[in-house]
Structures are given as structure tokens and as C-alpha cells.
Amino acid sequence: MNKNALVVFNGELLCFAHVLLNALDMIDRGQEATIIFEGQSVKLVAELEKPDNAFHQLYGKARQAGLIRGACKACSAKLGALEAVQAANLPLLEGMSGHPPLGELQQQGYTVVTF
């Protein structure tokens, strides 16, 4: 089975929508997918949590499917998104100086895809 870690640094909402679509498509194809908010993308959590956001339902579907692994703790703190990430009950990932260690994912058999 293919294991894919979709790591999103880009803070553009439309880019993140494509990440959500691809992750859901991967699981529909019998693959494994996990999504990590990194860099500027941590600021999208507050927007995606709003019910009136155009991608809120898609985001909710991905969350319900267990696809959201978490958000970078260091970037969330530095970019003022920590409160929103915590309010959304997303895990804070911090194994490498406050950032999620991508090498660990590779050791677990994931192909790391960055956006």
C-alpha cells in the first residue's frame, strides 16, 4: 500500500483545497494519506474551521476520515496561529526543534509530498 504524507507549507487556501482533494482521492484508491500543516499553511486552520468557508465541508470530511495529522508547533506559535490550532484540537507536531520531522515519516514508509 502506498503511504503518502502531504506536507503543506503554502498558505494559499486554493492550494490547500487541492491537498484535501488529493488526500481523499488517495484513500478512495486504497492508499494511505496524512496531511500536515507546516509553514504559512498553519494560518489556514482558523479559516477552514469557519462554517461559511467554501472549503469547510471538504476540510471536515478529511478530518472525519482521520487525514489531518496535525500542525507544526513552532510555525503555529511564530505565525500567531497557535490559539486557532489548539481550538481546533489539532495535534501540535514538534519532534524536530518544534517542527514535524519529515525524516521520521520517511522511516515509517511515507512518501513525503510538499505543497
PDB file of N, CA and C in Angstrom, residues 11-55:
ATOM      1  N   GLY A  11       0.508  28.891   2.077  1.00  0.00           N
ATOM      2  CA  GLY A  11      -0.616  29.453   2.814  1.00  0.00           C
ATOM      3  C   GLY A  11      -1.811  29.827   1.959  1.00  0.00           C
ATOM      4  N   GLU A  12      -1.844  29.372   0.711  1.00  0.00           N
ATOM      5  CA  GLU A  12      -2.958  29.677  -0.184  1.00  0.00           C
ATOM      6  C   GLU A  12      -4.092  28.676   0.026  1.00  0.00           C
ATOM      7  N   LEU A  13      -5.285  29.185   0.248  1.00  0.00           N
ATOM      8  CA  LEU A  13      -6.441  28.335   0.510  1.00  0.00           C
ATOM      9  C   LEU A  13      -6.735  27.387  -0.651  1.00  0.00           C
ATOM     10  N   LEU A  14      -6.620  27.872  -1.873  1.00  0.00           N
ATOM     11  CA  LEU A  14      -6.901  27.035  -3.036  1.00  0.00           C
ATOM     12  C   LEU A  14      -5.898  25.883  -3.142  1.00  0.00           C
ATOM     13  N   CYS A  15      -4.647  26.141  -2.815  1.00  0.00           N
ATOM     14  CA  CYS A  15      -3.642  25.076  -2.795  1.00  0.00           C
ATOM     15  C   CYS A  15      -4.037  24.020  -1.770  1.00  0.00           C
ATOM     16  N   PHE A  16      -4.472  24.463  -0.593  1.00  0.00           N
ATOM     17  CA  PHE A  16      -4.847  23.506   0.446  1.00  0.00           C
ATOM     18  C   PHE A  16      -6.069  22.693   0.036  1.00  0.00           C
ATOM     19  N   ALA A  17      -6.983  23.305  -0.700  1.00  0.00           N
ATOM     20  CA  ALA A  17      -8.153  22.569  -1.188  1.00  0.00           C
ATOM     21  C   ALA A  17      -7.711  21.406  -2.075  1.00  0.00           C
ATOM     22  N   HIS A  18      -6.686  21.628  -2.894  1.00  0.00           N
ATOM     23  CA  HIS A  18      -6.165  20.551  -3.739  1.00  0.00           C
ATOM     24  C   HIS A  18      -5.515  19.453  -2.903  1.00  0.00           C
ATOM     25  N   VAL A  19      -4.880  19.832  -1.817  1.00  0.00           N
ATOM     26  CA  VAL A  19      -4.306  18.835  -0.905  1.00  0.00           C
ATOM     27  C   VAL A  19      -5.419  17.966  -0.329  1.00  0.00           C
ATOM     28  N   LEU A  20      -6.493  18.599   0.122  1.00  0.00           N
ATOM     29  CA  LEU A  20      -7.628  17.851   0.673  1.00  0.00           C
ATOM     30  C   LEU A  20      -8.213  16.900  -0.366  1.00  0.00           C
ATOM     31  N   LEU A  21      -8.416  17.404  -1.572  1.00  0.00           N
ATOM     32  CA  LEU A  21      -8.977  16.572  -2.642  1.00  0.00           C
ATOM     33  C   LEU A  21      -8.078  15.374  -2.947  1.00  0.00           C
ATOM     34  N   ASN A  22      -6.781  15.621  -3.026  1.00  0.00           N
ATOM     35  CA  ASN A  22      -5.853  14.533  -3.332  1.00  0.00           C
ATOM     36  C   ASN A  22      -5.777  13.513  -2.208  1.00  0.00           C
ATOM     37  N   ALA A  23      -5.783  13.961  -0.970  1.00  0.00           N
ATOM     38  CA  ALA A  23      -5.740  13.028   0.162  1.00  0.00           C
ATOM     39  C   ALA A  23      -6.982  12.141   0.174  1.00  0.00           C
ATOM     40  N   LEU A  24      -8.133  12.736  -0.053  1.00  0.00           N
ATOM     41  CA  LEU A  24      -9.370  11.953  -0.087  1.00  0.00           C
ATOM     42  C   LEU A  24      -9.371  10.981  -1.265  1.00  0.00           C
ATOM     43  N   ASP A  25      -8.848  11.419  -2.405  1.00  0.00           N
ATOM     44  CA  ASP A  25      -8.737  10.540  -3.568  1.00  0.00           C
ATOM     45  C   ASP A  25      -7.799   9.367  -3.276  1.00  0.00           C
ATOM     46  N   MET A  26      -6.705   9.644  -2.599  1.00  0.00           N
ATOM     47  CA  MET A  26      -5.751   8.581  -2.267  1.00  0.00           C
ATOM     48  C   MET A  26      -6.396   7.501  -1.411  1.00  0.00           C
ATOM     49  N   ILE A  27      -7.172   7.909  -0.408  1.00  0.00           N
ATOM     50  CA  ILE A  27      -7.796   6.876   0.433  1.00  0.00           C
ATOM     51  C   ILE A  27      -8.887   6.134  -0.335  1.00  0.00           C
ATOM     52  N   ASP A  28      -9.559   6.829  -1.252  1.00  0.00           N
ATOM     53  CA  ASP A  28     -10.551   6.151  -2.098  1.00  0.00           C
ATOM     54  C   ASP A  28      -9.891   5.092  -2.984  1.00  0.00           C
ATOM     55  N   ARG A  29      -8.625   5.290  -3.302  1.00  0.00           N
ATOM     56  CA  ARG A  29      -7.877   4.348  -4.139  1.00  0.00           C
ATOM     57  C   ARG A  29      -7.174   3.270  -3.306  1.00  0.00           C
ATOM     58  N   GLY A  30      -7.451   3.254  -2.008  1.00  0.00           N
ATOM     59  CA  GLY A  30      -6.851   2.241  -1.148  1.00  0.00           C
ATOM     60  C   GLY A  30      -5.459   2.572  -0.650  1.00  0.00           C
ATOM     61  N   GLN A  31      -5.046   3.822  -0.822  1.00  0.00           N
ATOM     62  CA  GLN A  31      -3.744   4.261  -0.334  1.00  0.00           C
ATOM     63  C   GLN A  31      -3.906   4.886   1.048  1.00  0.00           C
ATOM     64  N   GLU A  32      -2.792   5.161   1.678  1.00  0.00           N
ATOM     65  CA  GLU A  32      -2.811   5.854   2.961  1.00  0.00           C
ATOM     66  C   GLU A  32      -2.366   7.293   2.727  1.00  0.00           C
ATOM     67  N   ALA A  33      -2.997   8.227   3.425  1.00  0.00           N
ATOM     68  CA  ALA A  33      -2.628   9.636   3.298  1.00  0.00           C
ATOM     69  C   ALA A  33      -2.722  10.310   4.658  1.00  0.00           C
ATOM     70  N   THR A  34      -1.825  11.250   4.877  1.00  0.00           N
ATOM     71  CA  THR A  34      -1.859  12.059   6.083  1.00  0.00           C
ATOM     72  C   THR A  34      -1.455  13.477   5.688  1.00  0.00           C
ATOM     73  N   ILE A  35      -2.072  14.467   6.314  1.00  0.00           N
ATOM     74  CA  ILE A  35      -1.840  15.873   5.975  1.00  0.00           C
ATOM     75  C   ILE A  35      -1.223  16.583   7.170  1.00  0.00           C
ATOM     76  N   ILE A  36      -0.177  17.366   6.895  1.00  0.00           N
ATOM     77  CA  ILE A  36       0.481  18.148   7.936  1.00  0.00           C
ATOM     78  C   ILE A  36       0.464  19.620   7.536  1.00  0.00           C
ATOM     79  N   PHE A  37      -0.035  20.461   8.447  1.00  0.00           N
ATOM     80  CA  PHE A  37       0.051  21.913   8.284  1.00  0.00           C
ATOM     81  C   PHE A  37       1.463  22.328   8.702  1.00  0.00           C
ATOM     82  N   GLU A  38       2.203  22.982   7.820  1.00  0.00           N
ATOM     83  CA  GLU A  38       3.548  23.472   8.096  1.00  0.00           C
ATOM     84  C   GLU A  38       3.646  24.896   7.564  1.00  0.00           C
ATOM     85  N   GLY A  39       4.643  25.627   7.996  1.00  0.00           N
ATOM     86  CA  GLY A  39       4.882  26.959   7.465  1.00  0.00           C
ATOM     87  C   GLY A  39       3.632  27.835   7.475  1.00  0.00           C
ATOM     88  N   GLN A  40       3.453  28.590   6.406  1.00  0.00           N
ATOM     89  CA  GLN A  40       2.337  29.535   6.302  1.00  0.00           C
ATOM     90  C   GLN A  40       0.964  28.873   6.357  1.00  0.00           C
ATOM     91  N   SER A  41       0.887  27.598   6.024  1.00  0.00           N
ATOM     92  CA  SER A  41      -0.426  26.934   5.990  1.00  0.00           C
ATOM     93  C   SER A  41      -1.091  26.855   7.358  1.00  0.00           C
ATOM     94  N   VAL A  42      -0.315  26.969   8.445  1.00  0.00           N
ATOM     95  CA  VAL A  42      -0.937  26.892   9.778  1.00  0.00           C
ATOM     96  C   VAL A  42      -1.976  27.994   9.964  1.00  0.00           C
ATOM     97  N   LYS A  43      -1.811  29.098   9.242  1.00  0.00           N
ATOM     98  CA  LYS A  43      -2.773  30.203   9.353  1.00  0.00           C
ATOM     99  C   LYS A  43      -4.113  29.876   8.697  1.00  0.00           C
ATOM    100  N   LEU A  44      -4.159  28.809   7.907  1.00  0.00           N
ATOM    101  CA  LEU A  44      -5.405  28.416   7.247  1.00  0.00           C
ATOM    102  C   LEU A  44      -6.378  27.722   8.193  1.00  0.00           C
ATOM    103  N   VAL A  45      -5.888  27.189   9.303  1.00  0.00           N
ATOM    104  CA  VAL A  45      -6.752  26.451  10.225  1.00  0.00           C
ATOM    105  C   VAL A  45      -7.937  27.303  10.656  1.00  0.00           C
ATOM    106  N   ALA A  46      -7.690  28.539  11.059  1.00  0.00           N
ATOM    107  CA  ALA A  46      -8.769  29.424  11.515  1.00  0.00           C
ATOM    108  C   ALA A  46      -9.814  29.617  10.421  1.00  0.00           C
ATOM    109  N   GLU A  47      -9.372  29.756   9.178  1.00  0.00           N
ATOM    110  CA  GLU A  47     -10.302  29.951   8.065  1.00  0.00           C
ATOM    111  C   GLU A  47     -11.101  28.685   7.767  1.00  0.00           C
ATOM    112  N   LEU A  48     -10.427  27.558   7.748  1.00  0.00           N
ATOM    113  CA  LEU A  48     -11.090  26.291   7.425  1.00  0.00           C
ATOM    114  C   LEU A  48     -12.084  25.861   8.493  1.00  0.00           C
ATOM    115  N   GLU A  49     -11.891  26.307   9.709  1.00  0.00           N
ATOM    116  CA  GLU A  49     -12.804  25.967  10.800  1.00  0.00           C
ATOM    117  C   GLU A  49     -14.121  26.752  10.727  1.00  0.00           C
ATOM    118  N   LYS A  50     -14.153  27.820   9.947  1.00  0.00           N
ATOM    119  CA  LYS A  50     -15.363  28.639   9.826  1.00  0.00           C
ATOM    120  C   LYS A  50     -16.392  27.925   8.946  1.00  0.00           C
ATOM    121  N   PRO A  51     -17.616  27.733   9.454  1.00  0.00           N
ATOM    122  CA  PRO A  51     -18.652  27.035   8.675  1.00  0.00           C
ATOM    123  C   PRO A  51     -18.972  27.690   7.331  1.00  0.00           C
ATOM    124  N   ASP A  52     -18.749  29.000   7.209  1.00  0.00           N
ATOM    125  CA  ASP A  52     -19.062  29.679   5.954  1.00  0.00           C
ATOM    126  C   ASP A  52     -17.897  29.660   4.953  1.00  0.00           C
ATOM    127  N   ASN A  53     -16.791  29.028   5.309  1.00  0.00           N
ATOM    128  CA  ASN A  53     -15.669  28.922   4.389  1.00  0.00           C
ATOM    129  C   ASN A  53     -16.036  27.948   3.266  1.00  0.00           C
ATOM    130  N   ALA A  54     -15.673  28.303   2.046  1.00  0.00           N
ATOM    131  CA  ALA A  54     -16.024  27.489   0.876  1.00  0.00           C
ATOM    132  C   ALA A  54     -15.489  26.054   0.962  1.00  0.00           C
ATOM    133  N   PHE A  55     -14.414  25.849   1.718  1.00  0.00           N
ATOM    134  CA  PHE A  55     -13.805  24.518   1.811  1.00  0.00           C
ATOM    135  C   PHE A  55     -14.000  23.863   3.178  1.00  0.00           C
TER     136      PHE A  55
END
